[in-house]
Amino acid sequence: MASKRDYYEILGVERSASEEEIKKSYRKLAMQYHPDRNPGNREAEEAFKEAAEAYEVLSDPQKRDIYRQYGHEGLNGTGYRGFSGFEDIFSSFGDIFGDVFGFSSSGRSRSRSGARPGADLRYDLQISFMDAALGTSTEINLQKYANCTACGGSGCAPGTSPEICSRCQGRGQVMQSSGFFSISSTCPQCHGQGSLISTPCGECSGLGKVRVERTVQLKIPAGVETGSRLRLRGEGEEGERGGPNGDLYVFIEVEPHEIFERSGTDIACRVPISFVQAALGGTVETPTLAGTEKVKIPRGTQTGKIFRLKGKGIAHLRGYGRGDQIIEVVVTVPTNLTKKQEELLREFEKLSG
């Protein structure tokens, strides 16, 4: 027989946890594993019962003291046997479930609308460095589910309609009572729909939805970067029973650039200059996001010298202005010198002492 898990481990609290900390942890687990939220999930049901048993012991000062000293064996000696089923749990902790799931001891549950929002969708889009820096517009093609036009989203064959569920009488919920408490849970026969389809639509096989391909226009603002997320409201899957459409989330991945590197809203690049330009100074052309820009090189410039072009970087995605362009100068050493060039350089070396 498998040994029981430690109650503190089940609730995820320290042995010195206060009563409020224990209650808070149990509320979280009860919400996560409640059978109404996990219909037919045996693992969730077991976790739900396990958490309830741990809470009943640790929330009772006397049982907690016995468990602290003697463990599970100590509780067995007192005749403690846990819960017989879900109804036993619900009736014992009705106040907690009322706070979490919105019903009271009178059994009046929050009303549920038949409308359901459509699912959100994700689309991963790869764009060039320049498109991310300057912004662009594009089209994306995606497949998603839309309401079936043959049945209008009902899932029923033309000329037929859904039948009211005999188990819940169309409410989508069934009530379980124990003592003063009444618990509402999803109807296992219609899965909360309140109705059943006896003659399904041949186009969508009773799903009420079909897979379609859509083209969406997307405007990419200047300044996006890898990891940026664009939200297109209503471009997700269609809602059910008049519910709103879901949203489309576009996640951006920016390709690297052969010249520029990005740091926030600043961009950086390296510009080679000759050793003559470095020694005597001059003007060089450097690439920018908007073309080329002339940069003045002072006499005696060394490799690694940094120049900054104000406002030539990337636009702030959520604000005004632009970052800067940072230019790092790299002095190049000539190769394959002619005989005349070598003679001049040796003469230069003599003159330099």
Tab-separated table of C-alpha atoms in Angstrom, residues 29-339:
chain	number	residue	atom	x	y	z
A	29	LEU	CA	-5.497	24.150	-4.955
A	30	ALA	CA	-9.278	23.796	-4.609
A	31	MET	CA	-9.730	26.225	-7.486
A	32	GLN	CA	-7.163	24.401	-9.624
A	33	TYR	CA	-8.442	20.844	-9.088
A	34	HIS	CA	-12.178	21.401	-8.533
A	35	PRO	CA	-14.124	18.642	-10.378
A	36	ASP	CA	-16.334	21.269	-12.010
A	37	ARG	CA	-13.259	22.609	-13.765
A	38	ASN	CA	-11.784	19.181	-14.555
A	39	PRO	CA	-14.698	16.948	-15.602
A	40	GLY	CA	-13.638	13.323	-15.981
A	41	ASN	CA	-10.024	13.999	-14.929
A	42	ARG	CA	-9.143	11.292	-12.403
A	43	GLU	CA	-5.789	12.818	-11.484
A	44	ALA	CA	-7.414	16.168	-10.711
A	45	GLU	CA	-10.080	14.429	-8.598
A	46	GLU	CA	-7.436	12.646	-6.529
A	47	ALA	CA	-5.451	15.873	-6.084
A	48	PHE	CA	-8.661	17.631	-5.000
A	49	LYS	CA	-9.400	14.987	-2.349
A	50	GLU	CA	-5.766	14.930	-1.212
A	51	ALA	CA	-5.678	18.708	-0.718
A	52	ALA	CA	-8.995	18.638	1.189
A	53	GLU	CA	-7.710	15.964	3.557
A	54	ALA	CA	-4.501	17.896	4.186
A	55	TYR	CA	-6.439	21.096	4.863
A	56	GLU	CA	-8.874	19.439	7.268
A	57	VAL	CA	-5.991	18.202	9.404
A	58	LEU	CA	-3.752	21.281	9.298
A	59	SER	CA	-6.619	23.738	9.829
A	60	ASP	CA	-7.682	21.951	13.037
A	61	PRO	CA	-5.274	22.827	15.905
A	62	GLN	CA	-5.817	19.504	17.698
A	63	LYS	CA	-5.368	17.321	14.602
A	64	ARG	CA	-2.422	19.411	13.476
A	65	ASP	CA	-0.705	18.962	16.837
A	66	ILE	CA	-1.199	15.180	16.703
A	67	TYR	CA	0.064	15.075	13.102
A	68	ARG	CA	3.092	17.208	13.993
A	69	GLN	CA	4.108	14.760	16.726
A	70	TYR	CA	3.048	11.367	15.381
A	71	GLY	CA	2.338	11.804	11.648
A	72	HIS	CA	-0.312	9.820	9.791
A	73	GLU	CA	-0.134	6.930	12.280
A	74	GLY	CA	-1.101	9.258	15.090
A	75	LEU	CA	-4.230	10.351	13.227
A	76	ASN	CA	-5.208	6.727	12.583
A	77	GLY	CA	-5.139	6.177	16.314
A	78	THR	CA	-7.806	8.860	16.776
A	79	GLY	CA	-10.160	7.168	14.314
A	80	TYR	CA	-9.695	9.827	11.586
A	81	ARG	CA	-10.554	8.430	8.129
A	82	GLY	CA	-10.691	11.519	5.865
A	83	PHE	CA	-13.607	12.172	3.508
A	84	SER	CA	-16.050	9.718	1.982
A	85	GLY	CA	-16.501	11.705	-1.251
A	86	PHE	CA	-16.964	15.092	-2.912
A	87	GLU	CA	-20.235	15.839	-1.123
A	88	ASP	CA	-18.519	15.332	2.212
A	89	ILE	CA	-15.804	17.805	1.193
A	90	PHE	CA	-18.268	20.388	-0.110
A	91	SER	CA	-20.403	20.238	2.996
A	92	SER	CA	-17.353	20.574	5.268
A	93	PHE	CA	-15.803	23.550	3.481
A	94	GLY	CA	-18.841	25.332	2.029
A	95	ASP	CA	-17.558	28.752	3.102
A	96	ILE	CA	-14.327	28.319	1.133
A	97	PHE	CA	-16.057	27.113	-2.024
A	98	GLY	CA	-18.541	29.931	-1.742
A	99	ASP	CA	-15.691	32.453	-1.813
A	100	VAL	CA	-13.940	30.748	-4.721
A	101	PHE	CA	-16.760	29.574	-6.988
A	102	GLY	CA	-19.531	32.017	-6.187
A	103	PHE	CA	-22.310	29.983	-4.528
A	104	SER	CA	-23.746	30.220	-1.037
A	105	SER	CA	-25.249	27.729	1.394
A	106	SER	CA	-28.654	28.456	-0.127
A	107	GLY	CA	-27.439	26.850	-3.362
A	108	ARG	CA	-27.960	29.909	-5.584
A	109	SER	CA	-25.125	29.951	-8.082
A	110	ARG	CA	-23.923	32.748	-10.292
A	111	SER	CA	-25.747	32.810	-13.562
A	112	ARG	CA	-23.839	31.564	-16.573
A	113	SER	CA	-24.368	32.943	-20.017
A	114	GLY	CA	-24.499	30.563	-22.959
A	115	ALA	CA	-22.239	32.915	-24.944
A	116	ARG	CA	-18.629	31.831	-25.201
A	117	PRO	CA	-15.713	33.912	-26.460
A	118	GLY	CA	-13.626	32.557	-29.322
A	119	ALA	CA	-10.145	31.228	-28.708
A	120	ASP	CA	-7.095	33.487	-29.007
A	121	LEU	CA	-4.547	32.613	-31.681
A	122	ARG	CA	-0.771	32.972	-31.919
A	123	TYR	CA	1.236	33.701	-35.061
A	124	ASP	CA	5.054	33.851	-35.184
A	125	LEU	CA	6.374	36.343	-37.746
A	126	GLN	CA	9.981	36.852	-38.837
A	127	ILE	CA	10.866	40.277	-40.254
A	128	SER	CA	14.024	42.023	-41.414
A	129	PHE	CA	16.076	44.355	-39.243
A	130	MET	CA	15.157	47.351	-41.394
A	131	ASP	CA	11.418	46.578	-41.258
A	132	ALA	CA	11.640	46.390	-37.482
A	133	ALA	CA	13.561	49.668	-37.291
A	134	LEU	CA	11.456	51.656	-39.749
A	135	GLY	CA	8.071	49.907	-39.544
A	136	THR	CA	6.145	48.262	-42.363
A	137	SER	CA	2.820	46.749	-43.412
A	138	THR	CA	2.316	43.161	-44.464
A	139	GLU	CA	-0.252	40.417	-44.907
A	140	ILE	CA	-0.324	37.183	-42.957
A	141	ASN	CA	-2.270	34.059	-43.853
A	142	LEU	CA	-3.581	31.880	-41.064
A	143	GLN	CA	-5.987	29.022	-40.540
A	144	LYS	CA	-8.603	29.178	-37.826
A	145	TYR	CA	-12.036	27.897	-36.898
A	146	ALA	CA	-15.128	29.871	-37.922
A	147	ASN	CA	-18.808	29.228	-37.421
A	148	CYS	CA	-20.197	26.769	-39.964
A	149	THR	CA	-22.314	28.607	-42.555
A	150	ALA	CA	-24.372	25.484	-43.353
A	151	CYS	CA	-25.828	25.232	-39.845
A	152	GLY	CA	-25.179	28.765	-38.609
A	153	GLY	CA	-22.898	27.432	-35.906
A	154	SER	CA	-25.587	25.303	-34.255
A	155	GLY	CA	-24.017	21.993	-35.247
A	156	CYS	CA	-27.456	20.640	-36.264
A	157	ALA	CA	-28.431	19.415	-39.696
A	158	PRO	CA	-30.638	21.897	-41.613
A	159	GLY	CA	-34.259	21.630	-40.498
A	160	THR	CA	-33.374	20.211	-37.077
A	161	SER	CA	-32.572	21.780	-33.733
A	162	PRO	CA	-30.819	20.731	-30.507
A	163	GLU	CA	-32.789	18.744	-27.955
A	164	ILE	CA	-32.966	19.838	-24.335
A	165	CYS	CA	-30.716	17.717	-22.124
A	166	SER	CA	-32.833	15.347	-20.047
A	167	ARG	CA	-30.241	15.222	-17.251
A	168	CYS	CA	-30.083	18.948	-16.435
A	169	GLN	CA	-33.293	20.093	-18.162
A	170	GLY	CA	-31.388	22.616	-20.251
A	171	ARG	CA	-29.595	24.364	-17.387
A	172	GLY	CA	-26.162	22.930	-18.167
A	173	GLN	CA	-25.680	22.393	-14.434
A	174	VAL	CA	-26.689	19.683	-12.008
A	175	MET	CA	-27.115	20.221	-8.271
A	176	GLN	CA	-25.730	18.024	-5.523
A	177	SER	CA	-27.072	18.630	-2.028
A	178	SER	CA	-25.693	17.661	1.336
A	179	GLY	CA	-27.083	19.054	4.562
A	180	PHE	CA	-27.446	22.816	4.280
A	181	PHE	CA	-25.240	23.075	1.193
A	182	SER	CA	-26.019	22.679	-2.511
A	183	ILE	CA	-23.216	22.406	-5.021
A	184	SER	CA	-23.605	23.184	-8.715
A	185	SER	CA	-21.434	21.312	-11.205
A	186	THR	CA	-21.259	20.919	-14.990
A	187	CYS	CA	-23.747	18.442	-16.386
A	188	PRO	CA	-21.785	15.308	-17.406
A	189	GLN	CA	-24.276	14.443	-20.168
A	190	CYS	CA	-24.294	17.704	-22.161
A	191	HIS	CA	-21.011	19.109	-20.768
A	192	GLY	CA	-22.655	22.377	-19.770
A	193	GLN	CA	-24.356	23.033	-23.104
A	194	GLY	CA	-27.874	22.401	-21.836
A	195	SER	CA	-28.750	20.626	-25.073
A	196	LEU	CA	-27.751	17.654	-27.202
A	197	ILE	CA	-27.469	17.300	-30.997
A	198	SER	CA	-29.281	14.231	-32.270
A	199	THR	CA	-28.826	14.957	-36.017
A	200	PRO	CA	-25.434	16.609	-36.592
A	201	CYS	CA	-24.663	18.880	-39.541
A	202	GLY	CA	-22.949	17.028	-42.370
A	203	GLU	CA	-20.659	19.973	-43.133
A	204	CYS	CA	-19.112	20.354	-39.692
A	205	SER	CA	-20.014	16.950	-38.151
A	206	GLY	CA	-21.917	18.666	-35.360
A	207	LEU	CA	-19.030	20.856	-34.201
A	208	GLY	CA	-20.665	24.055	-35.405
A	209	LYS	CA	-17.264	25.204	-36.693
A	210	VAL	CA	-15.136	24.595	-39.773
A	211	ARG	CA	-11.494	25.330	-40.472
A	212	VAL	CA	-10.981	28.296	-42.816
A	213	GLU	CA	-8.046	30.280	-44.189
A	214	ARG	CA	-7.969	34.046	-43.654
A	215	THR	CA	-5.690	36.864	-44.801
A	216	VAL	CA	-5.060	39.550	-42.199
A	217	GLN	CA	-3.549	42.987	-42.783
A	218	LEU	CA	-0.860	43.767	-40.221
A	219	LYS	CA	0.787	47.111	-39.535
A	220	ILE	CA	4.155	46.747	-37.800
A	221	PRO	CA	5.185	49.907	-35.947
A	222	ALA	CA	8.750	51.188	-36.053
A	223	GLY	CA	10.801	50.045	-33.089
A	224	VAL	CA	9.583	46.465	-32.598
A	225	GLU	CA	12.173	43.886	-31.608
A	226	THR	CA	12.422	40.155	-31.067
A	227	GLY	CA	9.829	39.210	-28.470
A	228	SER	CA	7.493	42.108	-29.265
A	229	ARG	CA	3.839	41.077	-29.283
A	230	LEU	CA	1.203	42.721	-31.486
A	231	ARG	CA	-2.470	42.207	-30.620
A	232	LEU	CA	-5.195	42.254	-33.267
A	233	ARG	CA	-8.540	42.374	-31.523
A	234	GLY	CA	-11.264	40.143	-32.920
A	235	GLU	CA	-8.975	38.338	-35.371
A	236	GLY	CA	-8.937	35.103	-33.374
A	237	GLU	CA	-11.524	32.356	-33.653
A	238	GLU	CA	-15.214	33.232	-33.733
A	239	GLY	CA	-17.218	33.164	-30.512
A	240	GLU	CA	-20.121	30.827	-29.847
A	241	ARG	CA	-23.743	31.797	-29.191
A	242	GLY	CA	-23.066	35.465	-29.757
A	243	GLY	CA	-19.852	35.529	-27.794
A	244	PRO	CA	-17.017	37.866	-28.861
A	245	ASN	CA	-14.255	36.727	-31.193
A	246	GLY	CA	-10.888	35.889	-29.763
A	247	ASP	CA	-7.765	37.944	-30.474
A	248	LEU	CA	-4.745	37.268	-32.651
A	249	TYR	CA	-1.313	37.715	-31.055
A	250	VAL	CA	1.600	38.162	-33.445
A	251	PHE	CA	5.034	37.472	-31.936
A	252	ILE	CA	7.931	39.180	-33.698
A	253	GLU	CA	11.354	37.727	-34.449
A	254	VAL	CA	13.860	40.127	-36.037
A	255	GLU	CA	16.564	38.866	-38.369
A	256	PRO	CA	20.138	40.050	-37.682
A	257	HIS	CA	21.657	42.768	-39.907
A	258	GLU	CA	24.992	42.460	-41.697
A	259	ILE	CA	26.138	45.925	-40.539
A	260	PHE	CA	24.053	47.182	-37.637
A	261	GLU	CA	23.672	45.845	-34.118
A	262	ARG	CA	20.887	47.011	-31.843
A	263	SER	CA	21.002	47.996	-28.180
A	264	GLY	CA	17.635	49.283	-27.046
A	265	THR	CA	16.865	52.170	-29.378
A	266	ASP	CA	20.528	52.725	-30.267
A	267	ILE	CA	22.244	51.052	-33.193
A	268	ALA	CA	25.949	50.476	-33.598
A	269	CYS	CA	28.265	49.810	-36.523
A	270	ARG	CA	31.981	49.709	-37.286
A	271	VAL	CA	33.463	51.943	-39.990
A	272	PRO	CA	36.923	51.207	-41.441
A	273	ILE	CA	39.276	54.106	-42.244
A	274	SER	CA	42.802	54.116	-43.701
A	275	PHE	CA	45.809	54.824	-41.525
A	276	VAL	CA	46.329	57.994	-43.588
A	277	GLN	CA	42.804	59.207	-42.746
A	278	ALA	CA	43.410	58.329	-39.124
A	279	ALA	CA	46.680	60.293	-39.068
A	280	LEU	CA	45.685	63.327	-41.166
A	281	GLY	CA	41.933	63.413	-40.544
A	282	GLY	CA	39.234	63.709	-43.164
A	283	THR	CA	35.623	62.854	-43.919
A	284	VAL	CA	34.125	59.396	-44.365
A	285	GLU	CA	30.660	58.216	-45.321
A	286	THR	CA	28.928	55.881	-42.907
A	287	PRO	CA	25.708	53.899	-43.493
A	288	THR	CA	22.613	54.869	-41.467
A	289	LEU	CA	19.003	53.686	-41.397
A	290	ALA	CA	18.112	56.506	-43.783
A	291	GLY	CA	21.017	56.187	-46.225
A	292	THR	CA	24.553	57.532	-45.716
A	293	GLU	CA	25.909	60.248	-43.483
A	294	LYS	CA	29.248	62.113	-43.656
A	295	VAL	CA	31.305	61.934	-40.473
A	296	LYS	CA	34.323	64.158	-39.828
A	297	ILE	CA	37.400	62.273	-38.605
A	298	PRO	CA	39.869	64.396	-36.621
A	299	ARG	CA	43.671	64.071	-36.982
A	300	GLY	CA	45.221	61.345	-34.884
A	301	THR	CA	42.124	59.182	-34.581
A	302	GLN	CA	42.844	55.759	-33.081
A	303	THR	CA	41.130	52.397	-33.579
A	304	GLY	CA	38.153	52.088	-31.249
A	305	LYS	CA	37.320	55.803	-31.280
A	306	ILE	CA	33.535	56.264	-30.822
A	307	PHE	CA	31.412	58.809	-32.667
A	308	ARG	CA	27.720	59.362	-31.983
A	309	LEU	CA	25.040	60.529	-34.422
A	310	LYS	CA	22.188	61.948	-32.343
A	311	GLY	CA	18.671	60.859	-33.324
A	312	LYS	CA	19.841	58.452	-36.037
A	313	GLY	CA	18.853	55.302	-34.175
A	314	ILE	CA	15.533	53.467	-33.820
A	315	ALA	CA	12.244	55.116	-32.936
A	316	HIS	CA	10.915	54.648	-29.403
A	317	LEU	CA	8.091	52.109	-29.655
A	318	ARG	CA	6.107	53.677	-26.813
A	319	GLY	CA	7.093	57.306	-26.851
A	320	TYR	CA	8.686	60.040	-28.908
A	321	GLY	CA	12.074	60.575	-30.505
A	322	ARG	CA	14.736	58.161	-31.631
A	323	GLY	CA	17.877	56.613	-30.247
A	324	ASP	CA	21.393	57.338	-31.488
A	325	GLN	CA	23.758	55.705	-33.939
A	326	ILE	CA	27.100	54.760	-32.452
A	327	ILE	CA	30.044	54.508	-34.831
A	328	GLU	CA	33.248	52.714	-33.894
A	329	VAL	CA	36.246	53.548	-36.065
A	330	VAL	CA	38.574	50.737	-37.130
A	331	VAL	CA	41.917	51.755	-38.634
A	332	THR	CA	42.881	49.340	-41.409
A	333	VAL	CA	46.489	48.347	-42.104
A	334	PRO	CA	47.384	48.139	-45.814
A	335	THR	CA	48.620	44.875	-47.294
A	336	ASN	CA	50.442	44.045	-50.550
A	337	LEU	CA	52.425	47.303	-50.543
A	338	THR	CA	54.301	48.348	-53.638
A	339	LYS	CA	58.066	48.929	-53.474
